[in-house]
Amino acid sequence: MTEHIAIVGGGTGGTVLANTLAEKLDAELAAGEVEITLFNDDEDHVYKPVWLYVAFGQREPADGRRPLREVVDDRVTIRQDYVVDVDYERKKLELVDAIDPAPYDKLVVATGAQLEPERVPGLAEAGHHFYSEEGAQALRDGLLGMDGGHIVLSVVGTPHMCPAAPLEFTFMIDDWLRERGRREAFDITYTYPIMRVHGNEHIAEWADPRLRERDIGIETMFNAEAVDPEAQTITSMEGTELDYDLLVAIPPHTGSDFIESAGLGDGGWVDVDKHTLEAVGFDDVYAIGDAAKTGVPKAGSAAHYQANVVAQRLASELRGQPATAVYGGKTICFIETGMDNATFVEFDYERPPEPSEPTRAMHWSKLAYNESYWLTARGLL
Amino acid sequence: MTTSQNHTEADTTVDARGATCPGPLMDLISEIRAVDTGTVIALLSDAEKSPTEVQEWADESGNEVLDIADKGDHYRIHVTKR
């Protein structure tokens, strides 16, 4: 009898998982004992970090997008559809377009995170961002249309994808303007919802003096309550109001509606055992990447490492062996500190991040990684 | 504010146990956005710094921490939206 592995979501986690499983289960796939199906509602695989560079005119949107079929192993079936619900008793997935539900024996949820700027009045109309292809292009045009003024980078929602990205953008815009000899014509303000400049204390301690030495204004404990697009102001729950000429926001994020409708977790995030990545309270269901509540950042590297762990666990389970692979929280992040310098952090559940002194070599390492990402997605790197 | 056992009745509970700082505070802020003024929220957190962070944020934002109870393996913090 064929064992069905269903993966919902074709981002970094889902794609790495599908490709790693295809390699691990080569013999079982050839014998027809296993079938791997990847469900995704987009025909493309998207590498979102490219959009940060699109905002500065350094990459084109097409650089972050490739057909999913090109990056997924041929042994994996791709179904372009949207999974709306799970029948746990019959072990079937209900789909938007398909008449018949799809069977599964093992289910992995890798549905990522989505943007919800409309949660803050005025934000969708007025707030630029670099968290989507269209958003990054609009931000690029907005930046190019400015001769001077006040740029406000406001971290409105947490958790959000890539916790380093707001700092990266702030360091990059400062450097970008200095390179063009225009920094004196601009004020830059960075806002963060809690009492320090980053959620992680170690990153905050590292970043705070670097923001200040570049004359970047800091507003902590700033939880955006409303944006007035006409008056060009953003106000916080704590009573602070900022005028802006260009507002760059990290919009509120939520998980997939599917997770709510399938009863897998509140807010679109799946409660998981942070070591095994099994969904709490459900048999044969895993969650990885942004969708999983593990406590680690919503970062592609975390999704990648989690996918490797789940691939090992699934292979063991299918072979009747004890599943021993566990996720230790490993995450790595490059952090751009300007247009040609970057640092790097590696951390896990036990060890905090320790940013090193930024170097040009690390910046080029990040750019090299961006180029080689497509090998990562294919499970080769 | 008390730091012992408390008996405050909460209108709603945010269970942020398992989340690391500042996750519990952000979960609380998210809930405060959603509820009416006067609502009492119970925040459950096992993050060491939550009592300090919640108090600091409440002071800054004008909300009120009613009490903080150490339940052994987690804190139960009552906050009223003002």
Short mmCIF file of C-alpha atoms in Angstrom, two decimals:
data_model
loop_
_atom_site.label_atom_id
_atom_site.label_comp_id
_atom_site.label_asym_id
_atom_site.label_seq_id
_atom_site.Cartn_x
_atom_site.Cartn_y
_atom_site.Cartn_z
CA MET A 1 0.00 0.00 0.00
CA THR A 2 1.29 3.44 -0.89
CA GLU A 3 2.12 5.78 1.96
CA HIS A 4 1.14 9.38 1.18
CA ILE A 5 3.26 12.26 2.47
CA ALA A 6 1.51 15.58 1.99
CA ILE A 7 3.40 18.86 2.32
CA VAL A 8 1.33 22.02 2.38
CA GLY A 9 3.33 25.06 1.29
CA GLY A 10 6.08 25.46 -1.31
CA GLY A 11 8.30 28.02 0.38
CA THR A 12 11.75 27.29 1.73
CA GLY A 13 10.60 24.75 4.34
CA GLY A 14 8.21 22.82 2.13
CA THR A 15 10.53 22.77 -0.86
CA VAL A 16 13.64 21.70 1.06
CA LEU A 17 11.57 19.02 2.77
CA ALA A 18 10.15 17.69 -0.49
CA ASN A 19 13.57 17.53 -2.12
CA THR A 20 15.31 16.01 0.88
CA LEU A 21 12.61 13.37 1.22
CA ALA A 22 12.87 12.54 -2.48
CA GLU A 23 16.57 11.82 -2.02
CA LYS A 24 16.12 9.86 1.20
CA LEU A 25 13.21 7.79 -0.02
CA ASP A 26 14.51 7.15 -3.53
CA ALA A 27 14.07 3.38 -3.27
CA GLU A 28 10.62 3.57 -1.71
CA LEU A 29 9.48 6.07 -4.35
CA ALA A 30 10.78 3.87 -7.16
CA ALA A 31 8.93 0.89 -5.69
CA GLY A 32 5.68 2.84 -5.41
CA GLU A 33 5.64 2.43 -1.65
CA VAL A 34 5.65 6.18 -1.03
CA GLU A 35 4.18 9.17 -2.78
CA ILE A 36 5.21 12.73 -1.91
CA THR A 37 2.84 15.54 -2.86
CA LEU A 38 3.60 19.22 -2.46
CA PHE A 39 0.56 21.50 -2.37
CA ASN A 40 1.11 25.15 -3.24
CA ASP A 41 -1.28 27.85 -4.41
CA ASP A 42 1.37 29.63 -6.52
CA GLU A 43 3.14 28.08 -9.49
CA ASP A 44 6.35 29.80 -8.44
CA HIS A 45 8.81 29.37 -5.62
CA VAL A 46 9.75 32.74 -4.13
CA TYR A 47 12.98 33.73 -2.41
CA LYS A 48 11.79 36.67 -0.35
CA PRO A 49 15.15 38.13 0.83
CA VAL A 50 15.71 39.43 -2.71
CA TRP A 51 13.04 42.07 -2.17
CA LEU A 52 15.18 44.00 0.30
CA TYR A 53 17.65 44.54 -2.53
CA VAL A 54 14.89 45.35 -5.02
CA ALA A 55 14.02 48.34 -2.84
CA PHE A 56 17.52 49.73 -3.46
CA GLY A 57 17.51 48.95 -7.18
CA GLN A 58 20.13 46.24 -6.77
CA ARG A 59 18.00 43.30 -7.86
CA GLU A 60 15.03 42.77 -10.11
CA PRO A 61 11.86 41.10 -8.80
CA ALA A 62 12.39 38.23 -11.24
CA ASP A 63 15.59 37.36 -9.36
CA GLY A 64 13.47 36.14 -6.46
CA ARG A 65 11.05 33.93 -8.36
CA ARG A 66 11.34 30.63 -10.25
CA PRO A 67 8.76 28.04 -11.32
CA LEU A 68 8.27 25.60 -8.46
CA ARG A 69 8.63 22.72 -10.91
CA GLU A 70 12.20 23.83 -11.67
CA VAL A 71 13.28 23.67 -8.04
CA VAL A 72 11.37 20.59 -6.92
CA ASP A 73 12.59 17.06 -7.57
CA ASP A 74 10.74 15.28 -10.39
CA ARG A 75 9.90 12.44 -8.02
CA VAL A 76 7.63 14.84 -6.09
CA THR A 77 4.08 15.49 -7.33
CA ILE A 78 3.17 19.19 -7.32
CA ARG A 79 -0.47 20.16 -7.01
CA GLN A 80 -1.30 23.82 -7.50
CA ASP A 81 -4.26 24.20 -5.22
CA TYR A 82 -5.21 25.69 -1.85
CA VAL A 83 -5.75 23.39 1.10
CA VAL A 84 -8.65 24.68 3.20
CA ASP A 85 -9.25 22.03 5.82
CA VAL A 86 -8.16 18.66 7.19
CA ASP A 87 -10.33 15.64 7.93
CA TYR A 88 -8.15 14.05 10.61
CA GLU A 89 -10.30 10.92 11.00
CA ARG A 90 -10.31 10.02 7.32
CA LYS A 91 -6.85 11.56 6.83
CA LYS A 92 -7.83 13.70 3.89
CA LEU A 93 -7.12 17.27 2.79
CA GLU A 94 -9.95 19.40 1.46
CA LEU A 95 -8.93 21.56 -1.49
CA VAL A 96 -10.42 24.63 -3.15
CA ASP A 97 -10.30 23.43 -6.74
CA ALA A 98 -10.31 19.65 -6.49
CA ILE A 99 -13.60 17.78 -6.14
CA ASP A 100 -12.09 14.85 -4.30
CA PRO A 101 -10.13 15.40 -1.09
CA ALA A 102 -6.48 14.35 -1.16
CA PRO A 103 -5.33 11.50 1.08
CA TYR A 104 -2.41 11.72 3.49
CA ASP A 105 -0.72 9.43 5.95
CA LYS A 106 1.82 12.02 7.09
CA LEU A 107 1.06 15.72 6.86
CA VAL A 108 3.57 18.57 7.09
CA VAL A 109 2.29 22.14 7.33
CA ALA A 110 4.70 24.70 5.90
CA THR A 111 2.34 27.51 5.03
CA GLY A 112 4.53 30.40 6.13
CA ALA A 113 3.36 33.85 7.13
CA GLN A 114 1.31 36.49 5.39
CA LEU A 115 0.99 40.26 5.71
CA GLU A 116 -1.97 41.97 7.34
CA PRO A 117 -1.34 45.73 7.16
CA GLU A 118 -5.07 46.41 7.40
CA ARG A 119 -4.90 45.58 11.11
CA VAL A 120 -3.62 49.12 11.68
CA PRO A 121 -5.88 51.88 10.28
CA GLY A 122 -4.22 53.75 7.42
CA LEU A 123 -1.19 51.49 7.22
CA ALA A 124 -2.18 49.69 4.02
CA GLU A 125 -2.66 53.01 2.23
CA ALA A 126 0.40 54.81 3.53
CA GLY A 127 3.00 52.31 4.61
CA HIS A 128 5.64 51.11 2.22
CA HIS A 129 7.28 47.77 2.91
CA PHE A 130 9.75 45.31 1.40
CA TYR A 131 7.91 42.13 2.30
CA SER A 132 6.34 41.52 -1.10
CA GLU A 133 7.39 41.90 -4.70
CA GLU A 134 4.96 44.76 -5.34
CA GLY A 135 5.79 46.41 -2.03
CA ALA A 136 9.52 46.41 -2.76
CA GLN A 137 9.00 47.96 -6.20
CA ALA A 138 6.73 50.67 -4.80
CA LEU A 139 9.27 51.38 -2.07
CA ARG A 140 12.06 51.64 -4.65
CA ASP A 141 10.00 54.18 -6.60
CA GLY A 142 9.19 56.06 -3.42
CA LEU A 143 12.84 56.32 -2.44
CA LEU A 144 13.89 57.43 -5.90
CA GLY A 145 11.26 60.16 -5.82
CA MET A 146 12.67 61.82 -2.69
CA ASP A 147 15.20 64.64 -2.52
CA GLY A 148 15.04 64.85 1.24
CA GLY A 149 12.73 64.52 4.20
CA HIS A 150 11.94 62.18 7.06
CA ILE A 151 12.04 58.43 6.54
CA VAL A 152 10.44 56.42 9.34
CA LEU A 153 11.05 52.69 9.61
CA SER A 154 8.42 51.33 11.97
CA VAL A 155 8.30 47.75 13.17
CA VAL A 156 4.56 47.51 13.58
CA GLY A 157 4.06 43.80 13.84
CA THR A 158 5.92 41.05 15.63
CA PRO A 159 6.55 38.25 15.06
CA HIS A 160 7.48 38.98 11.48
CA MET A 161 9.54 37.38 8.76
CA CYS A 162 13.30 37.88 9.14
CA PRO A 163 13.70 39.77 12.42
CA ALA A 164 17.00 41.23 11.19
CA ALA A 165 15.44 42.86 8.13
CA PRO A 166 14.22 46.11 9.76
CA LEU A 167 17.73 46.80 11.06
CA GLU A 168 19.21 45.84 7.70
CA PHE A 169 16.95 48.28 5.87
CA THR A 170 17.76 51.06 8.33
CA PHE A 171 21.51 50.56 8.05
CA MET A 172 21.25 50.25 4.27
CA ILE A 173 19.15 53.38 3.73
CA ASP A 174 21.60 55.37 5.86
CA ASP A 175 24.56 54.10 3.84
CA TRP A 176 22.72 54.42 0.51
CA LEU A 177 22.02 58.08 1.18
CA ARG A 178 25.61 58.72 2.35
CA GLU A 179 26.99 57.14 -0.84
CA ARG A 180 24.84 59.54 -2.85
CA GLY A 181 25.87 62.52 -0.74
CA ARG A 182 22.25 63.04 0.33
CA ARG A 183 22.29 61.94 3.97
CA GLU A 184 22.24 65.51 5.29
CA ALA A 185 18.93 66.09 3.54
CA PHE A 186 17.23 63.26 5.36
CA ASP A 187 16.18 62.38 8.89
CA ILE A 188 15.78 58.70 9.66
CA THR A 189 13.81 57.31 12.59
CA TYR A 190 13.60 53.68 13.64
CA THR A 191 10.74 52.53 15.87
CA TYR A 192 10.35 49.27 17.78
CA PRO A 193 7.43 47.99 19.89
CA ILE A 194 9.32 47.13 23.09
CA MET A 195 11.85 48.88 25.31
CA ARG A 196 14.89 48.09 23.15
CA VAL A 197 15.69 48.21 19.42
CA HIS A 198 15.30 44.48 18.80
CA GLY A 199 13.43 41.59 20.38
CA ASN A 200 16.62 39.68 21.03
CA GLU A 201 18.63 41.39 23.76
CA HIS A 202 21.99 40.47 22.26
CA ILE A 203 21.07 41.86 18.85
CA ALA A 204 19.59 44.95 20.51
CA GLU A 205 22.80 45.62 22.48
CA TRP A 206 24.84 45.29 19.32
CA ALA A 207 22.56 47.41 17.12
CA ASP A 208 21.66 50.27 19.48
CA PRO A 209 25.02 52.11 19.48
CA ARG A 210 25.40 51.54 15.75
CA LEU A 211 22.08 53.22 15.07
CA ARG A 212 22.97 56.14 17.32
CA GLU A 213 26.43 56.72 15.85
CA ARG A 214 24.79 57.08 12.43
CA ASP A 215 22.44 59.74 13.77
CA ILE A 216 19.38 57.55 13.34
CA GLY A 217 16.53 58.53 15.65
CA ILE A 218 15.23 55.77 17.90
CA GLU A 219 11.70 55.44 19.28
CA THR A 220 11.28 52.36 21.44
CA MET A 221 8.00 51.27 23.02
CA PHE A 222 6.27 52.44 19.88
CA ASN A 223 3.29 50.27 18.96
CA ALA A 224 1.64 51.84 15.95
CA GLU A 225 -2.02 52.49 16.57
CA ALA A 226 -2.96 54.42 13.43
CA VAL A 227 -1.51 56.04 10.35
CA ASP A 228 -2.97 59.17 8.80
CA PRO A 229 -2.00 59.06 5.12
CA GLU A 230 -3.15 62.65 4.46
CA ALA A 231 -1.44 64.27 7.42
CA GLN A 232 1.50 61.85 7.01
CA THR A 233 1.64 60.96 10.67
CA ILE A 234 1.94 57.70 12.57
CA THR A 235 0.76 57.51 16.17
CA SER A 236 1.49 54.90 18.80
CA MET A 237 -0.56 53.29 21.55
CA GLU A 238 1.88 54.90 23.95
CA GLY A 239 0.94 58.40 22.79
CA THR A 240 3.85 59.30 20.51
CA GLU A 241 3.20 60.89 17.10
CA LEU A 242 5.73 61.04 14.29
CA ASP A 243 5.55 63.01 11.06
CA TYR A 244 6.94 61.25 8.03
CA ASP A 245 7.59 61.89 4.38
CA LEU A 246 8.13 58.19 3.65
CA LEU A 247 6.86 55.50 6.00
CA VAL A 248 8.43 52.05 5.73
CA ALA A 249 6.58 49.61 7.95
CA ILE A 250 7.03 46.02 8.93
CA PRO A 251 3.34 45.10 8.69
CA PRO A 252 1.56 42.81 11.15
CA HIS A 253 1.89 39.18 10.13
CA THR A 254 -0.42 36.27 10.54
CA GLY A 255 -0.24 32.62 9.66
CA SER A 256 -2.35 30.87 7.08
CA ASP A 257 -6.14 30.89 7.35
CA PHE A 258 -5.91 27.17 6.73
CA ILE A 259 -4.29 26.63 10.13
CA GLU A 260 -7.19 28.37 11.86
CA SER A 261 -9.84 26.51 9.88
CA ALA A 262 -8.09 23.19 10.45
CA GLY A 263 -7.94 23.91 14.18
CA LEU A 264 -4.17 23.57 14.25
CA GLY A 265 -3.47 26.76 16.20
CA ASP A 266 -4.45 30.34 16.98
CA GLY A 267 -3.43 33.22 14.76
CA GLY A 268 -2.37 30.87 12.00
CA TRP A 269 0.57 29.47 13.97
CA VAL A 270 0.80 25.77 14.79
CA ASP A 271 1.63 24.69 18.34
CA VAL A 272 4.46 22.19 18.00
CA ASP A 273 6.89 20.30 20.14
CA LYS A 274 9.87 22.58 19.52
CA HIS A 275 12.26 19.63 19.26
CA THR A 276 10.28 17.07 17.25
CA LEU A 277 8.17 19.64 15.35
CA GLU A 278 5.10 17.44 15.78
CA ALA A 279 1.83 19.37 16.03
CA VAL A 280 0.64 19.25 19.64
CA GLY A 281 -2.52 17.19 19.95
CA PHE A 282 -2.51 15.73 16.44
CA ASP A 283 -1.25 12.42 15.14
CA ASP A 284 0.96 12.32 12.06
CA VAL A 285 1.00 16.10 11.63
CA TYR A 286 4.17 18.19 11.64
CA ALA A 287 4.70 21.92 11.14
CA ILE A 288 7.88 23.71 10.07
CA GLY A 289 9.11 27.18 9.21
CA ASP A 290 7.19 30.37 9.88
CA ALA A 291 3.97 28.42 10.53
CA ALA A 292 5.41 26.55 13.51
CA LYS A 293 5.50 28.13 16.98
CA THR A 294 8.99 27.12 18.04
CA GLY A 295 10.21 30.40 19.51
CA VAL A 296 12.96 30.78 16.91
CA PRO A 297 12.81 33.58 14.34
CA LYS A 298 10.72 33.31 11.23
CA ALA A 299 13.75 32.81 9.02
CA GLY A 300 14.47 30.70 5.98
CA SER A 301 17.45 29.07 7.64
CA ALA A 302 15.30 27.84 10.53
CA ALA A 303 12.79 26.43 8.06
CA HIS A 304 15.65 24.72 6.23
CA TYR A 305 17.05 23.04 9.35
CA GLN A 306 13.58 22.06 10.52
CA ALA A 307 12.85 20.52 7.12
CA ASN A 308 15.96 18.37 7.43
CA VAL A 309 14.84 17.15 10.85
CA VAL A 310 11.31 16.31 9.71
CA ALA A 311 12.66 14.55 6.61
CA GLN A 312 14.74 12.30 8.85
CA ARG A 313 11.86 11.67 11.22
CA LEU A 314 9.44 10.82 8.41
CA ALA A 315 11.92 8.49 6.75
CA SER A 316 12.46 6.70 10.06
CA GLU A 317 8.75 6.41 10.74
CA LEU A 318 8.06 5.02 7.27
CA ARG A 319 10.73 2.38 7.77
CA GLY A 320 9.35 1.40 11.14
CA GLN A 321 12.36 2.79 12.96
CA PRO A 322 12.30 5.13 15.98
CA ALA A 323 12.50 8.75 14.88
CA THR A 324 15.52 10.22 16.63
CA ALA A 325 16.24 13.47 14.77
CA VAL A 326 15.48 16.59 16.80
CA TYR A 327 15.64 20.31 16.10
CA GLY A 328 17.87 22.25 18.47
CA GLY A 329 16.73 25.70 17.37
CA LYS A 330 19.59 26.30 14.94
CA THR A 331 19.20 29.52 12.99
CA ILE A 332 21.73 31.49 10.98
CA CYS A 333 21.34 35.03 9.70
CA PHE A 334 23.44 37.40 7.69
CA ILE A 335 22.75 41.00 8.71
CA GLU A 336 23.59 43.75 6.26
CA THR A 337 25.04 46.75 8.09
CA GLY A 338 25.27 48.97 5.05
CA MET A 339 25.57 48.67 1.29
CA ASP A 340 28.86 46.77 1.47
CA ASN A 341 29.28 45.44 5.00
CA ALA A 342 27.50 42.72 6.94
CA THR A 343 27.72 40.58 10.02
CA PHE A 344 26.62 37.04 10.73
CA VAL A 345 24.94 35.29 13.64
CA GLU A 346 24.36 31.64 14.45
CA PHE A 347 22.29 30.61 17.45
CA ASP A 348 19.94 27.98 18.83
CA TYR A 349 17.68 27.25 21.79
CA GLU A 350 20.63 27.26 24.18
CA ARG A 351 23.14 29.67 22.65
CA PRO A 352 22.30 33.34 22.00
CA PRO A 353 23.42 35.21 18.88
CA GLU A 354 26.77 36.98 19.08
CA PRO A 355 27.13 39.40 16.17
CA SER A 356 30.68 39.78 14.98
CA GLU A 357 32.31 42.95 13.69
CA PRO A 358 30.84 43.66 10.24
CA THR A 359 33.08 43.03 7.27
CA ARG A 360 32.98 43.46 3.54
CA ALA A 361 33.68 39.73 3.16
CA MET A 362 30.52 38.88 5.07
CA HIS A 363 28.50 41.17 2.82
CA TRP A 364 29.82 39.34 -0.21
CA SER A 365 29.08 36.06 1.51
CA LYS A 366 25.48 37.14 1.86
CA LEU A 367 25.26 38.07 -1.80
CA ALA A 368 26.87 34.76 -2.73
CA TYR A 369 24.35 32.94 -0.58
CA ASN A 370 21.52 34.78 -2.29
CA GLU A 371 22.81 33.53 -5.64
CA SER A 372 23.28 29.99 -4.39
CA TYR A 373 19.90 29.89 -2.65
CA TRP A 374 18.42 27.96 -5.53
CA LEU A 375 20.78 25.09 -4.71
CA THR A 376 19.57 25.29 -1.10
CA ALA A 377 15.95 25.05 -2.19
CA ARG A 378 16.81 21.96 -4.21
CA GLY A 379 18.33 20.42 -1.11
CA LEU A 380 21.82 20.47 -2.60
CA LEU A 381 23.43 23.05 -0.33
CA MET B 1 0.62 45.77 42.72
CA THR B 2 1.22 42.47 44.51
CA THR B 3 3.73 39.82 43.72
CA SER B 4 2.15 36.97 45.64
CA GLN B 5 -0.86 34.78 44.91
CA ASN B 6 -3.73 36.70 43.38
CA HIS B 7 -7.43 36.17 42.96
CA THR B 8 -8.22 38.72 40.27
CA GLU B 9 -10.94 37.67 37.84
CA ALA B 10 -9.80 38.06 34.24
CA ASP B 11 -12.10 38.76 31.31
CA THR B 12 -9.72 37.10 28.90
CA THR B 13 -6.52 35.07 29.12
CA VAL B 14 -3.43 35.14 26.92
CA ASP B 15 -1.44 31.96 27.35
CA ALA B 16 2.08 32.81 26.18
CA ARG B 17 3.84 30.03 28.04
CA GLY B 18 6.64 28.61 25.95
CA ALA B 19 7.32 31.88 24.13
CA THR B 20 10.59 33.70 24.76
CA CYS B 21 10.85 37.43 25.45
CA PRO B 22 9.44 39.63 24.08
CA GLY B 23 6.83 37.20 22.72
CA PRO B 24 4.57 37.30 25.80
CA LEU B 25 4.58 41.10 25.88
CA MET B 26 3.79 41.25 22.17
CA ASP B 27 0.95 38.78 22.65
CA LEU B 28 -0.40 40.98 25.44
CA ILE B 29 -0.16 44.12 23.32
CA SER B 30 -1.94 42.35 20.49
CA GLU B 31 -4.76 41.40 22.85
CA ILE B 32 -4.96 44.92 24.28
CA ARG B 33 -5.46 46.21 20.75
CA ALA B 34 -8.45 43.92 20.35
CA VAL B 35 -10.38 44.45 23.60
CA ASP B 36 -12.44 47.29 25.05
CA THR B 37 -11.22 49.74 27.70
CA GLY B 38 -11.64 48.29 31.18
CA THR B 39 -11.06 44.71 30.11
CA VAL B 40 -8.87 42.69 32.49
CA ILE B 41 -6.40 40.42 30.72
CA ALA B 42 -4.51 37.57 32.37
CA LEU B 43 -1.13 36.97 30.76
CA LEU B 44 0.47 33.59 31.44
CA SER B 45 4.19 33.61 30.76
CA ASP B 46 7.17 31.53 31.77
CA ALA B 47 9.64 34.08 30.40
CA GLU B 48 11.86 35.39 33.18
CA LYS B 49 11.66 39.04 32.17
CA SER B 50 7.94 39.24 31.54
CA PRO B 51 7.06 40.89 34.89
CA THR B 52 9.58 43.67 34.27
CA GLU B 53 8.78 44.11 30.59
CA VAL B 54 5.02 44.13 31.10
CA GLN B 55 5.28 46.64 33.96
CA GLU B 56 7.54 48.95 31.94
CA TRP B 57 5.27 48.83 28.94
CA ALA B 58 2.13 49.35 31.02
CA ASP B 59 3.69 52.40 32.69
CA GLU B 60 4.61 53.83 29.29
CA SER B 61 1.31 53.11 27.60
CA GLY B 62 -1.01 54.10 30.46
CA ASN B 63 -2.39 50.62 31.06
CA GLU B 64 -2.48 49.16 34.56
CA VAL B 65 -0.81 46.08 35.99
CA LEU B 66 -3.14 44.88 38.75
CA ASP B 67 -0.96 42.12 40.12
CA ILE B 68 1.77 39.66 39.27
CA ALA B 69 1.63 36.16 40.72
CA ASP B 70 4.50 33.70 40.65
CA LYS B 71 2.86 30.33 40.05
CA GLY B 72 6.10 28.40 40.30
CA ASP B 73 6.58 27.43 36.68
CA HIS B 74 5.02 30.56 35.21
CA TYR B 75 3.79 34.07 36.00
CA ARG B 76 0.16 35.15 35.90
CA ILE B 77 -0.01 38.88 35.25
CA HIS B 78 -3.29 40.79 35.30
CA VAL B 79 -3.46 43.93 33.21
CA THR B 80 -6.40 46.29 32.75
CA LYS B 81 -6.73 48.17 29.48
CA ARG B 82 -6.99 51.90 30.22
#
